[in-house]
mmCIF file of C-alpha atoms in Angstrom:
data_model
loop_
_atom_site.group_PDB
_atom_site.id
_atom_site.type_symbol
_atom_site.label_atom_id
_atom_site.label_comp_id
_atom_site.label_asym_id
_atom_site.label_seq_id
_atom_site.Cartn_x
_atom_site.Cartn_y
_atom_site.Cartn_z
ATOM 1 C CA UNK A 7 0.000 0.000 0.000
ATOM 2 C CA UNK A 8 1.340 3.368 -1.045
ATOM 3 C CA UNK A 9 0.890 5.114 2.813
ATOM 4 C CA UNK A 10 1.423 8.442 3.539
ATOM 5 C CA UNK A 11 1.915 7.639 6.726
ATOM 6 C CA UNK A 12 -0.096 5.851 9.988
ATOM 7 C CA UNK A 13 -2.404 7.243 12.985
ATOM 8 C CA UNK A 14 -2.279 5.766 16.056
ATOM 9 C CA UNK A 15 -5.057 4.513 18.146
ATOM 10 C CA UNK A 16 -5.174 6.129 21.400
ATOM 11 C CA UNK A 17 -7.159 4.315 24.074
ATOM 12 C CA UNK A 18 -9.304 1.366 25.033
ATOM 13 C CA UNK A 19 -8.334 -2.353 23.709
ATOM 14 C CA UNK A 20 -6.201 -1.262 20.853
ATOM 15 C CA UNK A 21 -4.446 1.328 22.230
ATOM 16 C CA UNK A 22 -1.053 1.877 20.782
ATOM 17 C CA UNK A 23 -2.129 0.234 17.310
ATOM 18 C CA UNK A 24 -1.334 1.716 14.087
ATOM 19 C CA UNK A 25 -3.277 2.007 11.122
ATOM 20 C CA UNK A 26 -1.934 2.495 8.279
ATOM 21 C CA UNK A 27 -3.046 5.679 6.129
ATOM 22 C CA UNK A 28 -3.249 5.393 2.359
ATOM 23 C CA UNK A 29 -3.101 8.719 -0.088
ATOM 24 C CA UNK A 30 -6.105 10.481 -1.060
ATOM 25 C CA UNK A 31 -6.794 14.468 -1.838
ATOM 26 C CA UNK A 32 -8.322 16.285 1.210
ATOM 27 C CA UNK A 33 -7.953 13.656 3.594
ATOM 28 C CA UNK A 34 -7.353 14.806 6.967
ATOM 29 C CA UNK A 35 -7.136 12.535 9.673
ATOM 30 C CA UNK A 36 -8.311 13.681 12.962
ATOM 31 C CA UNK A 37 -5.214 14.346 15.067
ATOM 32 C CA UNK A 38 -4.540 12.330 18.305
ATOM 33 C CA UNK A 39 -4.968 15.187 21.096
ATOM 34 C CA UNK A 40 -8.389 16.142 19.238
ATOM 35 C CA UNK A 41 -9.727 12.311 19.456
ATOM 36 C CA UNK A 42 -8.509 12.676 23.057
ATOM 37 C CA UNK A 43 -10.454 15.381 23.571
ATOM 38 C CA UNK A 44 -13.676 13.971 21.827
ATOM 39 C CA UNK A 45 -13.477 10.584 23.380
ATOM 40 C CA UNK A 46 -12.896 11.903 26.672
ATOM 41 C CA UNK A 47 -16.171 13.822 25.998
ATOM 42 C CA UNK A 48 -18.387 10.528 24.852
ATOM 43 C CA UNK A 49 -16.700 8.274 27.698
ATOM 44 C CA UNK A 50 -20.156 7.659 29.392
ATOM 45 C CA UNK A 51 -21.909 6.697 26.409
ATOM 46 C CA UNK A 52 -19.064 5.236 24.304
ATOM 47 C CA UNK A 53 -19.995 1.504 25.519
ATOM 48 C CA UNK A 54 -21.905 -0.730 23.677
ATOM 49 C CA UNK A 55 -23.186 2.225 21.702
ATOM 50 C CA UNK A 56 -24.304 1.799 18.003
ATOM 51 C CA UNK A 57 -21.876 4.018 15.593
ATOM 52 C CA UNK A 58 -21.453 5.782 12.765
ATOM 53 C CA UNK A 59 -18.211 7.189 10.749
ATOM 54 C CA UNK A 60 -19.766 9.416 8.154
ATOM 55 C CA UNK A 61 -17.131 9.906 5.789
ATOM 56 C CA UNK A 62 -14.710 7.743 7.186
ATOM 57 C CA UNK A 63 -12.042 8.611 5.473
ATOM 58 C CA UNK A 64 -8.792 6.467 7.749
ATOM 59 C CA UNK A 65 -11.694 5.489 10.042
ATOM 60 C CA UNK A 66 -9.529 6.582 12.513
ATOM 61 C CA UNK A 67 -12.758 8.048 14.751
ATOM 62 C CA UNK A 68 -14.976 4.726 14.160
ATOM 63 C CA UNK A 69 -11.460 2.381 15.104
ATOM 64 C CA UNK A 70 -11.208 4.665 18.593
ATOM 65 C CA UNK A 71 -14.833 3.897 19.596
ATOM 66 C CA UNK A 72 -14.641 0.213 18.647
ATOM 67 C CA UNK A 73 -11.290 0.102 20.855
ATOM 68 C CA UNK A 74 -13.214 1.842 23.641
ATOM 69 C CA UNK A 75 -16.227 -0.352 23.427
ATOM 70 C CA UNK A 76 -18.770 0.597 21.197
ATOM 71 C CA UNK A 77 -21.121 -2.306 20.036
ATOM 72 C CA UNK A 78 -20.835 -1.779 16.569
ATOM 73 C CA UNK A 79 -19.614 0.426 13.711
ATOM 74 C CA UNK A 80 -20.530 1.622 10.575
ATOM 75 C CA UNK A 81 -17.820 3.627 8.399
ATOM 76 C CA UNK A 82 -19.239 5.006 4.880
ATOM 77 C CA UNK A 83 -16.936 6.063 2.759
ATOM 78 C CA UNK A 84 -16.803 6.818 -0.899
ATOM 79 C CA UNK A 85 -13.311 6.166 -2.056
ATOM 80 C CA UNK A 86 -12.919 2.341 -2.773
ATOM 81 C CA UNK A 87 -8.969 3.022 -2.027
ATOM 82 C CA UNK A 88 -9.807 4.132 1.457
ATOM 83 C CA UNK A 89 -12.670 1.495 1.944
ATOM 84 C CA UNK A 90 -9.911 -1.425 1.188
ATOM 85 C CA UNK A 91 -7.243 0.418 3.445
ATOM 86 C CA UNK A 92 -10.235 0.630 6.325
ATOM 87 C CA UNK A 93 -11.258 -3.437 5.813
ATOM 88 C CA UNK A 94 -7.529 -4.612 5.605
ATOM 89 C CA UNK A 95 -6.800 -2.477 9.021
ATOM 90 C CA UNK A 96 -9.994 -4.129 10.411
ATOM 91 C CA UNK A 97 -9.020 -7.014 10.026
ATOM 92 C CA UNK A 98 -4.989 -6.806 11.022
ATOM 93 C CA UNK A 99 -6.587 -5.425 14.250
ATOM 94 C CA UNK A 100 -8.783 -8.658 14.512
ATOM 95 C CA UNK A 101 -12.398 -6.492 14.884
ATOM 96 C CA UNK A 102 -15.867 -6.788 13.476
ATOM 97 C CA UNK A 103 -17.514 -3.474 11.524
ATOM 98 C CA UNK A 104 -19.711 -2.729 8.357
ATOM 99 C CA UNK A 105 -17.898 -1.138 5.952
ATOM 100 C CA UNK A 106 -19.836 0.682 3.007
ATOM 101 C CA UNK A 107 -18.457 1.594 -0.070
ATOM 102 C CA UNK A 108 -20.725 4.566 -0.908
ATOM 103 C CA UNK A 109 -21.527 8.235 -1.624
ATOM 104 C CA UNK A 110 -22.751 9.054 2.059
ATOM 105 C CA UNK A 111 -25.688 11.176 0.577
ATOM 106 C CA UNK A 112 -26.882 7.955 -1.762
ATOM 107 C CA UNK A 113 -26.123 5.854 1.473
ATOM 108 C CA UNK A 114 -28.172 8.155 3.889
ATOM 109 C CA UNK A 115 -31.667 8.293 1.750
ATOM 110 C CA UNK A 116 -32.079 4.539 2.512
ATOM 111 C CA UNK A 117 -32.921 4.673 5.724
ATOM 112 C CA UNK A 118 -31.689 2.390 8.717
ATOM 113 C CA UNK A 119 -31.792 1.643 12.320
ATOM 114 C CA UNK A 120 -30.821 4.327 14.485
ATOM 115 C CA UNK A 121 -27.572 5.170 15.507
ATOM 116 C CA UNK A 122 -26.429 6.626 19.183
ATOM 117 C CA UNK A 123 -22.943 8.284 18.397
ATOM 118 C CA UNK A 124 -22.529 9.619 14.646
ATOM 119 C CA UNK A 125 -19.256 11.182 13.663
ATOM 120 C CA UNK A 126 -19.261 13.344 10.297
ATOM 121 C CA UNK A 127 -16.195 14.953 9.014
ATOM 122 C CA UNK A 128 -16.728 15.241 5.560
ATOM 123 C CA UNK A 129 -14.485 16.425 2.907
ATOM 124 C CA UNK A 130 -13.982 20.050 3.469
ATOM 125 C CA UNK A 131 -14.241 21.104 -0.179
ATOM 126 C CA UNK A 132 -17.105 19.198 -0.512
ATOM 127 C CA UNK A 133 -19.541 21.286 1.719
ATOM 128 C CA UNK A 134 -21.546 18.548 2.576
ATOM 129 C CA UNK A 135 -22.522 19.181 6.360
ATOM 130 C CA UNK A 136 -25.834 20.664 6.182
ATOM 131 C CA UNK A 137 -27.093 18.381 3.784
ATOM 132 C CA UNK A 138 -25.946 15.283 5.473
ATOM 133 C CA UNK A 139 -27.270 16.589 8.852
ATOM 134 C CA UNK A 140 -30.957 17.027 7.690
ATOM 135 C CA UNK A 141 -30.511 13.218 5.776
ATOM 136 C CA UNK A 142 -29.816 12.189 9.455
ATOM 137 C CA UNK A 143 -32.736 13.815 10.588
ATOM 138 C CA UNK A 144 -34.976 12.899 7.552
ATOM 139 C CA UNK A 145 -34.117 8.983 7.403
ATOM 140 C CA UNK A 146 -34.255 8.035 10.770
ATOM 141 C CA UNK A 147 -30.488 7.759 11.238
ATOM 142 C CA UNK A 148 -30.254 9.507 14.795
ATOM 143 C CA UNK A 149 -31.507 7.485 18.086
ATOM 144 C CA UNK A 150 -33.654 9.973 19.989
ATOM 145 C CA UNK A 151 -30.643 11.264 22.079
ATOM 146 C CA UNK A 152 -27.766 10.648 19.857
ATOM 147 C CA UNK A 153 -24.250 12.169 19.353
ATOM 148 C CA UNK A 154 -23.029 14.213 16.597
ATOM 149 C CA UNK A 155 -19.337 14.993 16.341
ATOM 150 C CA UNK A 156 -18.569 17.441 13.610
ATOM 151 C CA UNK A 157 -15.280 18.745 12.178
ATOM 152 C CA UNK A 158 -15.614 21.613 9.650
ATOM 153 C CA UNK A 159 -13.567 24.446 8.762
ATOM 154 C CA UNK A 160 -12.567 27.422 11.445
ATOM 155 C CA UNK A 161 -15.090 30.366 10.971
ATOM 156 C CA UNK A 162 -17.873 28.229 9.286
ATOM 157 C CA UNK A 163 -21.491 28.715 10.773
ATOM 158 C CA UNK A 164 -23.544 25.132 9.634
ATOM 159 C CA UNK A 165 -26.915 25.645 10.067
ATOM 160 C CA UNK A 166 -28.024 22.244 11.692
ATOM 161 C CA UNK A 167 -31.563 21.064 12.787
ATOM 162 C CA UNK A 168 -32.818 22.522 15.701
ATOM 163 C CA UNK A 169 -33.001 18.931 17.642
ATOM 164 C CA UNK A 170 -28.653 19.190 17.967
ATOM 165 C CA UNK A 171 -27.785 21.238 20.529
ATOM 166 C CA UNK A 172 -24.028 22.074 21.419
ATOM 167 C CA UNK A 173 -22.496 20.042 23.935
ATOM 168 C CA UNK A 174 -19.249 21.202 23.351
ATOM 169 C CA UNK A 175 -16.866 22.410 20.758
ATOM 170 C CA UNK A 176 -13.300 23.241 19.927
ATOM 171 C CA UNK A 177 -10.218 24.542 17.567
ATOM 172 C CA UNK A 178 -7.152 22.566 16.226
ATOM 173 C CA UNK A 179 -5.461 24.976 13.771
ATOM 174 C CA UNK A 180 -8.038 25.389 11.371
ATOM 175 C CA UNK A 181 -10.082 22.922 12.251
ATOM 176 C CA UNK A 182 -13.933 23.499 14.624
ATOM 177 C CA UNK A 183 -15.307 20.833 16.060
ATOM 178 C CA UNK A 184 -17.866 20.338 18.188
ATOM 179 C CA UNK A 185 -19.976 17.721 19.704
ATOM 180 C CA UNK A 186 -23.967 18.102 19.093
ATOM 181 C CA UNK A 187 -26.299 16.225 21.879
ATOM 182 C CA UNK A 188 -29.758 15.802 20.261
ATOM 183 C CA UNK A 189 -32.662 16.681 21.671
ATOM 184 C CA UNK A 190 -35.901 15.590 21.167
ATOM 185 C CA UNK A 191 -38.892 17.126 20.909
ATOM 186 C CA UNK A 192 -41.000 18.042 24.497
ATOM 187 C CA UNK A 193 -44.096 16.218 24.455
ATOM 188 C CA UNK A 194 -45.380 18.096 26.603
ATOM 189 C CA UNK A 195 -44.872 21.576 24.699
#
């Protein structure tokens, strides 16, 4: 495999492992003190929670909650180079997880059981945030008090539905991210 290099996993069962990271334009693993950060965040709910890595890209946020204990795992992504580099690392690393190889939007209007921690960090150029975000909403992808991590670019306002509420957020470089907690509805409102 022609790598540009590997990411490390940080915590839980694999901790220490390295995955390798193939070439591809505009991919931009998450760095390590930013999972960290995010992980230390979801450590309550992390455990046997359903996932999904939107956009997987290295799969390097999907591989951290499967080494801290998440049920199960999901990673969509696109490029069939990435998707073989995310299955051979899967399997190196000994783990079970669903790998799709498919345009997240196509993937999204199908419709599927809900997930409790979703992480979407799509290509940057791509501008692909809000539209994903309301495909969450619309198809039933989001348990009724699920996670959303997001990574977009430094200054961008994403208009997201009114259900995700910031939990918390951050910079690295030029990088925002930020953790959504959705909210349902009040019944009683």
């Amino acid at each position: 495999m022609n790598a540009l290099g590997r990411i490390r996993i940080i915590g839980g069962s694999l901790r220490n492992s390295r995955v390798e990271v193939p070439e591809a334009p505009g991919l931009r693993p998450t760095p390590d003190r930013v999972r960290e950060t995010l992980f230390n965040w979801l450590q309550p709910v992390i455990e046997g929670s359903r996932c999904l890595d939107l956009y997987a890209g290295t799969g390097a946020l999907g591989l951290e909650a499967l080494s801290r204990g998440a049920a199960l795992v999901t990673f969509v992504e696109r490029d069939a180079k990435l998707s073989a580099a995310l299955k051979a690392n899967l399997a190196r690393l000994k783990v079970q997880a669903a790998v799709v190889g498919d345009d997240a939007a196509r993937w999204l209007k199908a419709g599927g059981k809900p997930f409790d921690v979703v992480f979407m960090d799509p290509p940057f150029a791509d501008n692909l945030w809000e539209s994903a975000a309301s495909a969450l909403e619309a198809h039933g992808w989001l348990a009724p008090s699920a996670w959303i991590y997001v990574e977009a670019p430094k200054g961008s306002h994403l208009a997201v539905p009114d259900a995700w509420q910031v939990h918390r957020s951050g910079l690295a470089g030029e990088v925002a991210y930020t953790l959504y907690r959705r909210t349902p509805d009040d019944p009683l409102s």
